[in-house]
């Protein structure tokens, strides 16, 4: 039958009963804040690479960062950006998706792409790559000014990190030996610490249901 009701004659009258009671509308499940996850992935991957850039450990251990770049700093952070789209947070969506893509592209660059670049030009190739991320991070810092003091600190430090690493890459055929790169490494460690703090604050404040660790929110929320 095309009708969704069963018709039963009763004492000369027709009674119509639905096949099943109407289903109640399902409540939309809440989406947890993905920012602490994205910040944690970014912080850990940045810390490991920055230890090498700062000259605190031998450059031979640099490939250690590739697994983190692919899965935690890259894949996990990229998904955090997708969840920020779902939550309607434009700033968070652009930031986490982009830096997730940064780490994924870094993994691909270090694993495959640089093999095709002449040895004498590798530092320039890395330099132009870092310059692009410096520009992007600089204008994202302007957006961060309307999110929170903690997020602004992360982006301001990251802008300086990329800037010093860019100068180090362009200025030396062996960027790892450049003092600019080493300063960039130390700035990267500061960036990782700020990102970890912001992630820690997000998790702690959410689970304790009150502000335990301040993030100094600005007038706007960063949503649009």
Short mmCIF file of C-alpha atoms in Angstrom, two decimals:
data_model
loop_
_atom_site.label_atom_id
_atom_site.label_comp_id
_atom_site.label_asym_id
_atom_site.label_seq_id
_atom_site.Cartn_x
_atom_site.Cartn_y
_atom_site.Cartn_z
CA UNK A 1 0.00 0.00 0.00
CA UNK A 2 1.15 3.48 -0.71
CA UNK A 3 -0.68 4.77 2.40
CA UNK A 4 1.31 4.54 5.60
CA UNK A 5 -1.85 3.79 7.57
CA UNK A 6 -3.96 0.62 8.04
CA UNK A 7 -7.70 1.15 7.48
CA UNK A 8 -10.01 -1.09 9.56
CA UNK A 9 -13.83 -0.92 9.10
CA UNK A 10 -15.53 -0.78 12.50
CA UNK A 11 -19.30 -0.60 12.87
CA UNK A 12 -19.75 1.08 9.59
CA UNK A 13 -16.96 3.60 10.27
CA UNK A 14 -13.34 3.71 9.04
CA UNK A 15 -10.63 4.08 11.66
CA UNK A 16 -7.14 4.97 10.53
CA UNK A 17 -4.18 3.98 12.71
CA UNK A 18 -0.56 4.76 11.96
CA UNK A 19 1.78 1.82 11.40
CA UNK A 20 4.17 3.20 14.05
CA UNK A 21 4.22 6.17 16.36
CA UNK A 22 6.03 9.21 15.02
CA UNK A 23 9.67 9.15 16.04
CA UNK A 24 10.77 11.93 18.31
CA UNK A 25 13.42 14.19 16.73
CA UNK A 26 16.92 13.17 17.71
CA UNK A 27 18.87 15.69 19.71
CA UNK A 28 22.02 16.83 17.95
CA UNK A 29 25.09 15.51 19.70
CA UNK A 30 27.43 18.13 21.07
CA UNK A 31 30.90 18.37 19.55
CA UNK A 32 33.76 18.59 22.04
CA UNK A 33 36.23 21.44 21.65
CA UNK A 34 38.98 20.13 19.32
CA UNK A 35 41.39 23.00 20.07
CA UNK A 36 43.25 21.33 22.97
CA UNK A 37 43.89 18.28 20.77
CA UNK A 38 45.11 20.36 17.84
CA UNK A 39 47.35 22.45 20.08
CA UNK A 40 48.82 19.35 21.73
CA UNK A 41 49.68 17.79 18.36
CA UNK A 42 51.25 21.02 17.20
CA UNK A 43 53.20 21.51 20.43
CA UNK A 44 54.77 18.06 20.61
CA UNK A 45 55.84 17.98 16.96
CA UNK A 46 57.23 21.52 17.17
CA UNK A 47 59.16 20.69 20.34
CA UNK A 48 60.90 17.66 18.84
CA UNK A 49 61.99 19.52 15.70
CA UNK A 50 63.00 22.64 17.65
CA UNK A 51 65.31 20.65 19.92
CA UNK A 52 67.31 19.80 16.80
CA UNK A 53 67.09 23.30 15.30
CA UNK A 54 68.34 24.83 18.55
CA UNK A 55 71.36 22.52 18.48
CA UNK A 56 70.45 20.82 21.75
CA UNK A 57 70.66 17.37 20.13
CA UNK A 58 72.50 15.96 17.16
CA UNK A 59 70.86 16.63 13.80
CA UNK A 60 71.08 12.90 13.05
CA UNK A 61 67.95 12.35 15.17
CA UNK A 62 65.90 14.78 13.03
CA UNK A 63 64.00 11.96 11.24
CA UNK A 64 62.36 11.23 14.60
CA UNK A 65 60.00 14.11 13.92
CA UNK A 66 58.66 12.57 10.70
CA UNK A 67 56.34 10.09 12.41
CA UNK A 68 54.90 12.87 14.57
CA UNK A 69 54.60 15.13 11.54
CA UNK A 70 52.59 12.52 9.69
CA UNK A 71 50.26 11.32 12.42
CA UNK A 72 50.05 13.72 15.37
CA UNK A 73 51.10 17.18 14.22
CA UNK A 74 49.74 16.46 10.75
CA UNK A 75 46.81 14.06 10.64
CA UNK A 76 45.37 14.68 14.10
CA UNK A 77 45.68 18.44 13.83
CA UNK A 78 44.09 18.41 10.38
CA UNK A 79 41.09 16.54 11.78
CA UNK A 80 40.90 19.09 14.59
CA UNK A 81 40.54 21.73 11.92
CA UNK A 82 37.68 19.81 10.30
CA UNK A 83 35.89 19.64 13.65
CA UNK A 84 36.37 23.38 14.07
CA UNK A 85 34.53 23.84 10.76
CA UNK A 86 31.71 21.76 12.27
CA UNK A 87 31.64 24.03 15.32
CA UNK A 88 31.52 27.18 13.20
CA UNK A 89 34.92 28.45 14.33
CA UNK A 90 36.51 30.01 11.26
CA UNK A 91 39.80 30.95 12.91
CA UNK A 92 40.29 27.53 14.50
CA UNK A 93 39.30 25.74 11.30
CA UNK A 94 41.77 27.66 9.15
CA UNK A 95 44.56 27.46 11.73
CA UNK A 96 44.38 23.76 12.59
CA UNK A 97 43.68 22.61 9.02
CA UNK A 98 46.59 24.69 7.72
CA UNK A 99 49.15 23.67 10.32
CA UNK A 100 48.03 20.07 10.02
CA UNK A 101 48.73 20.42 6.31
CA UNK A 102 52.04 22.10 7.17
CA UNK A 103 53.26 19.08 9.07
CA UNK A 104 51.96 16.67 6.44
CA UNK A 105 53.72 18.67 3.74
CA UNK A 106 56.88 18.81 5.87
CA UNK A 107 56.83 15.02 6.10
CA UNK A 108 56.43 14.73 2.31
CA UNK A 109 59.08 17.39 1.66
CA UNK A 110 61.67 15.73 3.90
CA UNK A 111 60.83 12.20 2.75
CA UNK A 112 60.40 12.68 -1.00
CA UNK A 113 60.45 16.18 -2.53
CA UNK A 114 63.92 17.39 -1.54
CA UNK A 115 65.47 14.36 -3.21
CA UNK A 116 64.70 15.99 -6.55
CA UNK A 117 66.34 19.32 -5.60
CA UNK A 118 70.06 19.84 -6.36
CA UNK A 119 72.08 19.76 -3.16
CA UNK A 120 73.26 23.34 -3.58
CA UNK A 121 69.66 24.58 -3.86
CA UNK A 122 68.07 22.68 -0.97
CA UNK A 123 68.54 25.56 1.47
CA UNK A 124 66.81 27.96 -0.93
CA UNK A 125 63.95 25.51 -1.47
CA UNK A 126 63.46 25.19 2.27
CA UNK A 127 63.75 28.97 2.61
CA UNK A 128 60.91 29.76 0.20
CA UNK A 129 58.81 27.06 1.84
CA UNK A 130 59.34 28.63 5.26
CA UNK A 131 58.79 32.15 3.92
CA UNK A 132 55.29 31.21 2.78
CA UNK A 133 54.47 29.89 6.25
CA UNK A 134 55.93 33.02 7.83
CA UNK A 135 53.55 35.22 5.85
CA UNK A 136 50.56 33.01 6.62
CA UNK A 137 51.36 32.91 10.33
CA UNK A 138 51.84 36.68 10.48
CA UNK A 139 48.34 37.42 9.22
CA UNK A 140 46.82 34.68 11.36
CA UNK A 141 48.37 36.46 14.34
CA UNK A 142 46.11 39.41 13.58
CA UNK A 143 43.10 37.12 13.93
CA UNK A 144 44.53 35.61 17.12
CA UNK A 145 44.40 39.05 18.73
CA UNK A 146 40.62 38.62 18.94
CA UNK A 147 40.72 35.10 20.39
CA UNK A 148 42.76 35.05 23.59
CA UNK A 149 46.06 36.15 25.04
CA UNK A 150 47.28 32.56 25.15
CA UNK A 151 46.51 31.94 21.48
CA UNK A 152 48.05 35.30 20.53
CA UNK A 153 51.27 34.30 22.31
CA UNK A 154 51.39 31.04 20.34
CA UNK A 155 50.99 32.80 16.99
CA UNK A 156 53.35 35.68 17.76
CA UNK A 157 56.08 33.26 18.82
CA UNK A 158 55.42 31.03 15.82
CA UNK A 159 55.73 33.99 13.45
CA UNK A 160 59.14 34.80 14.92
CA UNK A 161 60.13 31.12 14.75
CA UNK A 162 59.33 30.89 11.05
CA UNK A 163 61.01 34.24 10.37
CA UNK A 164 64.31 33.23 11.97
CA UNK A 165 64.25 29.80 10.35
CA UNK A 166 63.58 31.45 6.97
CA UNK A 167 66.55 33.79 7.35
CA UNK A 168 68.71 30.88 8.44
CA UNK A 169 67.69 28.83 5.40
CA UNK A 170 68.30 31.60 2.87
CA UNK A 171 71.48 32.82 4.53
CA UNK A 172 73.48 29.61 4.77
CA UNK A 173 74.05 26.60 2.48
CA UNK A 174 73.90 24.52 5.68
CA UNK A 175 71.02 26.08 7.66
CA UNK A 176 71.56 23.78 10.65
CA UNK A 177 74.83 25.59 11.39
CA UNK A 178 73.34 29.09 11.16
CA UNK A 179 72.89 31.09 14.34
CA UNK A 180 69.56 32.30 12.88
CA UNK A 181 68.35 28.71 12.74
CA UNK A 182 69.46 28.08 16.30
CA UNK A 183 67.56 31.15 17.51
CA UNK A 184 64.58 29.90 15.53
CA UNK A 185 64.92 26.59 17.36
CA UNK A 186 64.78 28.30 20.76
CA UNK A 187 61.79 30.34 19.64
CA UNK A 188 60.20 27.09 18.48
CA UNK A 189 60.63 25.65 21.96
CA UNK A 190 58.94 28.74 23.41
CA UNK A 191 56.14 28.31 20.87
CA UNK A 192 55.69 24.67 21.86
CA UNK A 193 55.55 25.62 25.54
CA UNK A 194 52.88 28.27 24.86
CA UNK A 195 50.85 25.83 22.75
CA UNK A 196 51.09 23.13 25.41
CA UNK A 197 49.96 25.58 28.09
CA UNK A 198 46.98 26.63 26.00
CA UNK A 199 46.08 22.98 25.36
CA UNK A 200 46.53 22.15 29.06
CA UNK A 201 44.29 25.06 30.04
CA UNK A 202 41.60 23.96 27.58
CA UNK A 203 41.52 20.39 28.88
CA UNK A 204 41.72 21.37 32.54
CA UNK A 205 39.10 24.11 32.39
CA UNK A 206 36.75 21.81 30.49
CA UNK A 207 37.05 18.87 32.86
CA UNK A 208 36.92 21.01 36.01
CA UNK A 209 33.99 23.04 34.60
CA UNK A 210 35.58 26.29 35.69
CA UNK A 211 38.57 28.47 34.90
CA UNK A 212 41.56 26.83 36.59
CA UNK A 213 44.20 28.08 34.15
CA UNK A 214 43.59 31.48 32.51
CA UNK A 215 43.83 31.98 28.76
CA UNK A 216 42.92 35.68 28.84
CA UNK A 217 40.06 35.68 26.30
CA UNK A 218 39.61 38.77 24.15
CA UNK A 219 36.39 40.65 23.44
CA UNK A 220 35.50 38.41 20.48
CA UNK A 221 35.44 34.62 20.52
CA UNK A 222 37.10 33.99 17.18
CA UNK A 223 33.84 32.57 15.74
CA UNK A 224 32.09 33.95 12.73
#
